[in-house]
mmCIF file of C-alpha atoms and ligand atoms in Angstrom:
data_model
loop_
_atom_site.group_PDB
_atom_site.id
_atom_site.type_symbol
_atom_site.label_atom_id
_atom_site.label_comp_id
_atom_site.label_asym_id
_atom_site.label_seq_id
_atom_site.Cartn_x
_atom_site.Cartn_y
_atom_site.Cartn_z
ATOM 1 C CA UNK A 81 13.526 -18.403 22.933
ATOM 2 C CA UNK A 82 15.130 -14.846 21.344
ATOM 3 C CA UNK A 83 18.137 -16.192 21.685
ATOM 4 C CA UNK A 84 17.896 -19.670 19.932
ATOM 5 C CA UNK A 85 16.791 -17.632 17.606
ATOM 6 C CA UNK A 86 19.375 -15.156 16.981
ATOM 7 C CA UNK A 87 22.273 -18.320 17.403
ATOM 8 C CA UNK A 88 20.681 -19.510 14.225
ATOM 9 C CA UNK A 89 20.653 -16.497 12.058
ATOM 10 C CA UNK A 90 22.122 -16.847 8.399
ATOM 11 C CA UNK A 91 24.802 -14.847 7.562
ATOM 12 C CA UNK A 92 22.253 -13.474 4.312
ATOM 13 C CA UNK A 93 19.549 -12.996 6.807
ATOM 14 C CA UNK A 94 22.207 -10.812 8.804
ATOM 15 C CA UNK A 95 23.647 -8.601 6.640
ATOM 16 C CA UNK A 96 19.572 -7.711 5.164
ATOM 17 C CA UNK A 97 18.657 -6.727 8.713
ATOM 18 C CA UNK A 98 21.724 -4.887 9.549
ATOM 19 C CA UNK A 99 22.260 -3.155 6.061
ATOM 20 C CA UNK A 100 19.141 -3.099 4.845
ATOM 21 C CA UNK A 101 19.497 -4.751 1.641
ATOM 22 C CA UNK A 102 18.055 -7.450 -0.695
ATOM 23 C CA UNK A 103 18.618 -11.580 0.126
ATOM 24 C CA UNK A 104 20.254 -10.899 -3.517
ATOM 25 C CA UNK A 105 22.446 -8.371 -2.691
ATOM 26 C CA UNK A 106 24.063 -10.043 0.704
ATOM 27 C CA UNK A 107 24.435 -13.083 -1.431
ATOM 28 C CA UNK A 108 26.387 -11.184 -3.630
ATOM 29 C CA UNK A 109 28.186 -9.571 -1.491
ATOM 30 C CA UNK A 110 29.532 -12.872 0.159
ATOM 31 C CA UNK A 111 30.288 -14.431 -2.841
ATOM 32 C CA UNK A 112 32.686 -11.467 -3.690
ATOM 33 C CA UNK A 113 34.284 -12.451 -0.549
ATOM 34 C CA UNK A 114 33.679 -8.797 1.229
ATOM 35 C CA UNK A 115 31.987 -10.769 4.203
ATOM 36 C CA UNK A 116 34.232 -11.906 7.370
ATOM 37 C CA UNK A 117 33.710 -13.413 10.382
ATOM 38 C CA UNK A 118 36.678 -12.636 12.742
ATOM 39 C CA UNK A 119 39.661 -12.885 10.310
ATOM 40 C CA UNK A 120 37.866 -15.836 8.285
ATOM 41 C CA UNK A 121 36.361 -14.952 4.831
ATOM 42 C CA UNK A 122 32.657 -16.327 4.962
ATOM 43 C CA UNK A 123 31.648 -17.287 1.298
ATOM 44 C CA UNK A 124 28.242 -19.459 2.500
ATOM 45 C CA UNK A 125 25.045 -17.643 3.278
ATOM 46 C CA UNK A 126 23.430 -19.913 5.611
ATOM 47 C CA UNK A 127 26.268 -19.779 7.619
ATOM 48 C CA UNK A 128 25.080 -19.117 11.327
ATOM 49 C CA UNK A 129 25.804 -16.145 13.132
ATOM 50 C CA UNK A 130 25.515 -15.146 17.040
ATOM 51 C CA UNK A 131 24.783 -11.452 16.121
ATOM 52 C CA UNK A 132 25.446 -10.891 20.264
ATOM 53 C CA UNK A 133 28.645 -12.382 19.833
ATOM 54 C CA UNK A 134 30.251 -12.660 16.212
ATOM 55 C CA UNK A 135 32.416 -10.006 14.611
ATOM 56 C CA UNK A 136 31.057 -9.685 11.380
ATOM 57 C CA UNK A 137 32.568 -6.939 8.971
ATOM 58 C CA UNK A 138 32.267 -6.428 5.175
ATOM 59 C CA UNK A 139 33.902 -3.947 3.561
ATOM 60 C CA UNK A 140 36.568 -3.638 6.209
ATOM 61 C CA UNK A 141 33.447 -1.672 7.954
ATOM 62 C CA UNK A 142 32.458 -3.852 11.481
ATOM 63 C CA UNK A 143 28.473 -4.579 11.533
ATOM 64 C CA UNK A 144 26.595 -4.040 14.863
ATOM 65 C CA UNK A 145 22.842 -5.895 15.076
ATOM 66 C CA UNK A 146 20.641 -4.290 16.567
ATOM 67 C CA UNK A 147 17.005 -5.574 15.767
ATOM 68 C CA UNK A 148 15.374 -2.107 16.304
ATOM 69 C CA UNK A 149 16.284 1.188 15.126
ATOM 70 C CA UNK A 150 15.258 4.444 16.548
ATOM 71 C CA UNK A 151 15.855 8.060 14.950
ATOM 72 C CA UNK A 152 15.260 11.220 15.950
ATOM 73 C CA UNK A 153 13.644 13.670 13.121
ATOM 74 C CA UNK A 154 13.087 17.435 13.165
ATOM 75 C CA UNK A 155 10.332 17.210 11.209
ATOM 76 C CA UNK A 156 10.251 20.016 8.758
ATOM 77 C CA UNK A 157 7.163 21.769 7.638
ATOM 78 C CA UNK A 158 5.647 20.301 3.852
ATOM 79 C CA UNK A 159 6.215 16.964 4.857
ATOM 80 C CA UNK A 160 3.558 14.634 5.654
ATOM 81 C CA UNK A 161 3.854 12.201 8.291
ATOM 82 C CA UNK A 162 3.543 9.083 6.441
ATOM 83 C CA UNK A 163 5.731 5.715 5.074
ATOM 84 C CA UNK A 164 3.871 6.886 1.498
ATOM 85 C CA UNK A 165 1.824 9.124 0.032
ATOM 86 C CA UNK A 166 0.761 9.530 -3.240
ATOM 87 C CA UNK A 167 0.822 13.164 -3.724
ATOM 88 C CA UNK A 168 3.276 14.793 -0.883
ATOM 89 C CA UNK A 169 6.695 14.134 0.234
ATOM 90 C CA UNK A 170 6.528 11.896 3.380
ATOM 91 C CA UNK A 171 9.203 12.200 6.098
ATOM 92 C CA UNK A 172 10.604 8.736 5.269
ATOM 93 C CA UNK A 173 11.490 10.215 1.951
ATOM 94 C CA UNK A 174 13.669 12.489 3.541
ATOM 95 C CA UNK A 175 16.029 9.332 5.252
ATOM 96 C CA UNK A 176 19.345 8.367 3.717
ATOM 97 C CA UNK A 177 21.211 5.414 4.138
ATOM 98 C CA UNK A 178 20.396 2.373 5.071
ATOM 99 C CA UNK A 179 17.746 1.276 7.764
ATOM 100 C CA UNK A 180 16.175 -1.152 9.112
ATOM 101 C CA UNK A 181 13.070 -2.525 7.270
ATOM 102 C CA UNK A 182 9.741 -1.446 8.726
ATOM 103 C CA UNK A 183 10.643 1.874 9.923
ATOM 104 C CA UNK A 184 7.740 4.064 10.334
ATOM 105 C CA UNK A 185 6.794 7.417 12.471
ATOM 106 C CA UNK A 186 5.838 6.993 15.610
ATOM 107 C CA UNK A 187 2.879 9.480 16.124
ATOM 108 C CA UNK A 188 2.070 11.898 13.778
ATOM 109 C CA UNK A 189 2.452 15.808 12.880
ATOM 110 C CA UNK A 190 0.344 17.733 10.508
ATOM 111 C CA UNK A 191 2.259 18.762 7.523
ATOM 112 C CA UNK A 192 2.676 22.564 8.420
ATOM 113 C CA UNK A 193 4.152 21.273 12.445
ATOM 114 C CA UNK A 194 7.508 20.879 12.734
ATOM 115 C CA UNK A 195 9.605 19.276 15.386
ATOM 116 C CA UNK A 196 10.422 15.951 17.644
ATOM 117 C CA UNK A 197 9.208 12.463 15.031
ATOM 118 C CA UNK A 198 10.290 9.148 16.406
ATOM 119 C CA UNK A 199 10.337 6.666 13.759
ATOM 120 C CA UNK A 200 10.980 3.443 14.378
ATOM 121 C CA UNK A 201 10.512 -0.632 13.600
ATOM 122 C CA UNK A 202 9.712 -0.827 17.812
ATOM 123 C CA UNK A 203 6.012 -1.345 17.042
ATOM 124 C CA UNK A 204 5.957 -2.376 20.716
ATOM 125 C CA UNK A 205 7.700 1.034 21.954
ATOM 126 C CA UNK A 206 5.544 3.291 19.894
ATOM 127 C CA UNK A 207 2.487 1.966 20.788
ATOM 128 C CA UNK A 208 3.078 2.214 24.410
ATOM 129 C CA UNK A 209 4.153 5.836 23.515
ATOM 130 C CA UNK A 210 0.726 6.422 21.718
ATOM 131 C CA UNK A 211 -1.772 4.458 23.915
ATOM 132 C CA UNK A 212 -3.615 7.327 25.703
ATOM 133 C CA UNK A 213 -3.595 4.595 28.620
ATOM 134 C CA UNK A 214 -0.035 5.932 29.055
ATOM 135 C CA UNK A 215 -0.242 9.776 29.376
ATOM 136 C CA UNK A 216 3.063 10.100 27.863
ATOM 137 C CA UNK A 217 3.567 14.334 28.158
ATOM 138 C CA UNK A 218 4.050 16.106 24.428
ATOM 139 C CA UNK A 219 5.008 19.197 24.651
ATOM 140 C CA UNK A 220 4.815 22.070 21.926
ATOM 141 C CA UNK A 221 5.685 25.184 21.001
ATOM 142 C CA UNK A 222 3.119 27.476 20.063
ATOM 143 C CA UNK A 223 2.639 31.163 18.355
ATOM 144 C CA UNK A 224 -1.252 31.991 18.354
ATOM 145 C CA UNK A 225 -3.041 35.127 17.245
ATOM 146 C CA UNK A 226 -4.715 36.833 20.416
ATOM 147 C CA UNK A 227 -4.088 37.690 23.849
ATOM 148 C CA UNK A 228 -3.665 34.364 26.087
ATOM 149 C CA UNK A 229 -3.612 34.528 29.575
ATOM 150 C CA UNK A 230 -4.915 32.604 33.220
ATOM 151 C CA UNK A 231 -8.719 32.456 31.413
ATOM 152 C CA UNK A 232 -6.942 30.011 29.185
ATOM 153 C CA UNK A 233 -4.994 28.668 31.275
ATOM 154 C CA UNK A 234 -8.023 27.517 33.193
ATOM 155 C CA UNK A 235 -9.838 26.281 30.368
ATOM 156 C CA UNK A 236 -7.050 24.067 28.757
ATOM 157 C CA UNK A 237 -6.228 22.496 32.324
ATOM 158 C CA UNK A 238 -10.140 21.980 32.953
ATOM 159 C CA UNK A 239 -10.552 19.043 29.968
ATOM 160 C CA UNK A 240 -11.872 20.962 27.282
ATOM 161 C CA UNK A 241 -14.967 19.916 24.844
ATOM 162 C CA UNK A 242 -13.252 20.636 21.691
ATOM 163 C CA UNK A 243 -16.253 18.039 19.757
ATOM 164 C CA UNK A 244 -15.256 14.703 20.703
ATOM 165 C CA UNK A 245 -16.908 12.118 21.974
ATOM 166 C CA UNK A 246 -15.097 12.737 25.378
ATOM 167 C CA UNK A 247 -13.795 15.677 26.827
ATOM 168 C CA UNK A 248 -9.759 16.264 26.728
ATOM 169 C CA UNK A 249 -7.455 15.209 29.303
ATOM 170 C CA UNK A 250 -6.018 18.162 31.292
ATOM 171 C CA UNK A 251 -3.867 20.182 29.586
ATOM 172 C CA UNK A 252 -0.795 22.762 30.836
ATOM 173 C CA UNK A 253 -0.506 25.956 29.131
ATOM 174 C CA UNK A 254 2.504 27.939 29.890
ATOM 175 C CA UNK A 255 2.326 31.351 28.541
ATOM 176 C CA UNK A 256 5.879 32.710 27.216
ATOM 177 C CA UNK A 257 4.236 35.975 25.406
ATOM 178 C CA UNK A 258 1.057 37.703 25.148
ATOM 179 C CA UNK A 259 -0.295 40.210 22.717
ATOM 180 C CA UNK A 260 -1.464 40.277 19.318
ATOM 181 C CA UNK A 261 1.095 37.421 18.784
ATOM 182 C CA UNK A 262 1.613 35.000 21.423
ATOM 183 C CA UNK A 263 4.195 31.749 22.579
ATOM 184 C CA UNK A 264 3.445 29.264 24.586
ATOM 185 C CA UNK A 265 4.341 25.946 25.738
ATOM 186 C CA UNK A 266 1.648 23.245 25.723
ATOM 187 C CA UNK A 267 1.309 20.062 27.563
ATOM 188 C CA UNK A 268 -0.787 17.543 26.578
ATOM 189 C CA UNK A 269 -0.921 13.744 26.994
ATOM 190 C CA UNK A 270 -2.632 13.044 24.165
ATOM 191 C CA UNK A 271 -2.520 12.656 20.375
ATOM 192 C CA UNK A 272 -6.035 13.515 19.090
ATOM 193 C CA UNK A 273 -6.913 14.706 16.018
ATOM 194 C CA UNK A 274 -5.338 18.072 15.410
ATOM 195 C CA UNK A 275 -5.694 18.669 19.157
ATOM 196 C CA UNK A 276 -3.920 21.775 20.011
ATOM 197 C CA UNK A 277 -5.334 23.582 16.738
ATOM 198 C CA UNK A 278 -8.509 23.022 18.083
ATOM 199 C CA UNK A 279 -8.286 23.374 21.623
ATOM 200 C CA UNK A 280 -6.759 27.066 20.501
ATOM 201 C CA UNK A 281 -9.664 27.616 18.401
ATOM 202 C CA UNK A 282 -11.936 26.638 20.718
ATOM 203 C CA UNK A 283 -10.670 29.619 22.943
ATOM 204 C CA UNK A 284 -10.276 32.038 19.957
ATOM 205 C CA UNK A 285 -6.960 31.535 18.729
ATOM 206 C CA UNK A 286 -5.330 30.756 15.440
ATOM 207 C CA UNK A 287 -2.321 28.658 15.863
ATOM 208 C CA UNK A 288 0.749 30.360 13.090
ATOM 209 C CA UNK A 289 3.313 28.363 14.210
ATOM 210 C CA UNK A 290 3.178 24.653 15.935
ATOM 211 C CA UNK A 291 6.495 22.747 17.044
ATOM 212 C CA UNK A 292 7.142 19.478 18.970
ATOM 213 C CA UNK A 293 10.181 19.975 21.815
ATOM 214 C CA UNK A 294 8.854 16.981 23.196
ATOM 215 C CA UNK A 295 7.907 13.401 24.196
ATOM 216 C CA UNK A 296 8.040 11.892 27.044
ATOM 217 C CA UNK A 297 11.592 11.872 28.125
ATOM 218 C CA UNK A 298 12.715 12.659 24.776
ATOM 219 C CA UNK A 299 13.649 15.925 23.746
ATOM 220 C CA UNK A 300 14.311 17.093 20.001
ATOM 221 C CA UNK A 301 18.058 17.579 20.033
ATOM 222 C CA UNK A 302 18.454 21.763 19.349
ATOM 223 C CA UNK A 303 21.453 21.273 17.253
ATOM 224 C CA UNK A 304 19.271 19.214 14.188
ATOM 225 C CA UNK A 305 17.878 21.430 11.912
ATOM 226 C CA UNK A 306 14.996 20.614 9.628
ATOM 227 C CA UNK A 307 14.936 17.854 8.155
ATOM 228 C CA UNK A 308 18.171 16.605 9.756
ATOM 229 C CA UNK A 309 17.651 12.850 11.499
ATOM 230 C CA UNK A 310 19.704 11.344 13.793
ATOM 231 C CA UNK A 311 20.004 7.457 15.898
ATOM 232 C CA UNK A 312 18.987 7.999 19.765
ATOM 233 C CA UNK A 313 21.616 7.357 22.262
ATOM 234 C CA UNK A 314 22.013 4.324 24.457
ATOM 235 C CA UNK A 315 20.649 6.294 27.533
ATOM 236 C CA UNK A 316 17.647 7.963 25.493
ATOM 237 C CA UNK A 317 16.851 4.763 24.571
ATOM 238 C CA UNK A 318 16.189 3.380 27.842
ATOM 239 C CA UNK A 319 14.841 6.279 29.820
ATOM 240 C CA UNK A 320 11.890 6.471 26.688
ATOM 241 C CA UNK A 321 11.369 2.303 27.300
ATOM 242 C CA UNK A 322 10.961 3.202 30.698
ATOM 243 C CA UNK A 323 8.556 6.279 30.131
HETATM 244 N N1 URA B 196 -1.700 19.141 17.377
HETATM 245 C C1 URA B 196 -1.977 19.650 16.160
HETATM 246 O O1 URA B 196 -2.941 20.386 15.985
HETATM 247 N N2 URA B 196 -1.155 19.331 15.143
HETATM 248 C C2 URA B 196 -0.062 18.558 15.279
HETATM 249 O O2 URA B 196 0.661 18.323 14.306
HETATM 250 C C3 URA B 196 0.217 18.026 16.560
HETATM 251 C C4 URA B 196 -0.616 18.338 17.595
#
């Protein structure tokens, strides 16, 4: 069925997906004659491309479908996660380029966290990252005020009360530092509401500093800084569908 429907794909329809742009604007840009197929100058929009099979360029620059897109953010901190937002800057403010339509983030950080944001048009994908069914592992980076140590680490990997209706999952705390100041790595498998603020709280702790590494099997690439974004590779791709 997918496929008798990507056979019959206008060319218009095509170039809006993969670039991103207006009906208007991929008619134009045929009509200019910037649109081939092969060696062959295309100058209808309705006619039908094989996006699995066609070479399609314009501007000299070869166009690859793909019908989802998936980037990797480093979420910076003032951002919220959002597709808009009246008074802050949301994180899809900070893409460039063009992209697919109906990107959005995948999960969601608070505005001060920082770190791993998947955002995607895989509606599918995300939700079966979400779903709490799924117990996909997050992991974060921590710096709390207050001594942490094995009394916590009990407490977080008991299912902690922190309000809810229902008790937390189990949680993993792995303590890097302890002291006035203290790192950590936290595991959880959840996404609730401000969880790991409040599960620190709940044992006494501020959390200063709060940074996703991780999501399942995918890890925030070290070399992004920021506010940088990048596509996922092939491979991290298909180990997070098969998370
Ligand atoms: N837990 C929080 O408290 N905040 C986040 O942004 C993510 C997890």
């Amino acid at each position: 069925m997918e496929m008798d429907v990507m056979k019959t794909l206008r060319l218009d329809k095509f170039l809006c997906d993969v670039l991103g742009c207006t009906r208007s604007e991929a008619r134009k840009m045929i009509r200019q004659g910037r649109v081939l197929a092969g060696d062959e100058i295309i100058k209808k929009p309705e006619y039908k491309v094989n996006p699995e099979e066609d070479e399609i360029t314009a501007d000299g620059q070869r166009l690859n479908f793909r019908k989802y897109e998936y980037l990797m953010m480093n979420k910076p901190k003032g951002v919220v996660t959002a597709t808009k937002d009246g008074r802050d800057k949301t994180v899809m403010d900070l893409l460039t380029g063009r992209h697919r339509k109906g990107l959005f983030p995948a999960g969601r950080l608070d505005k001060d966290t920082e770190g791993l944001l998947l955002i995607t048009n895989d509606g599918e994908l995300a939700h079966r990252l979400l779903s709490p069914k799924h117990h996909v592992t997050k992991c974060y980076s921590v710096t709390v005020t207050g001594e942490i140590g094995r009394e916590q680490q009990e407490i977080f990997e008991s299912g902690m009360d922190i309000g809810d209706d229902k008790p937390l999952k189990p949680a993993k705390l792995v303590i890097l530092t302890s002291g006035e100041v203290s790192q950590a790595e936290v595991f959880i498998t959840e996404g609730r509401f401000h969880q790991i603020k409040r599960m620190f709280e709940a044992v006494g702790s501020k959390v200063l500093e709060l940074k996703r590494l991780s999501m399942g099997s995918l890890v925030l690439d070290p070399e992004l800084l920021p506010g940088q974004v990048r596509e996922l590779t092939e491979e991290e791709i298909k180990c997070l569908k098969e998370n």
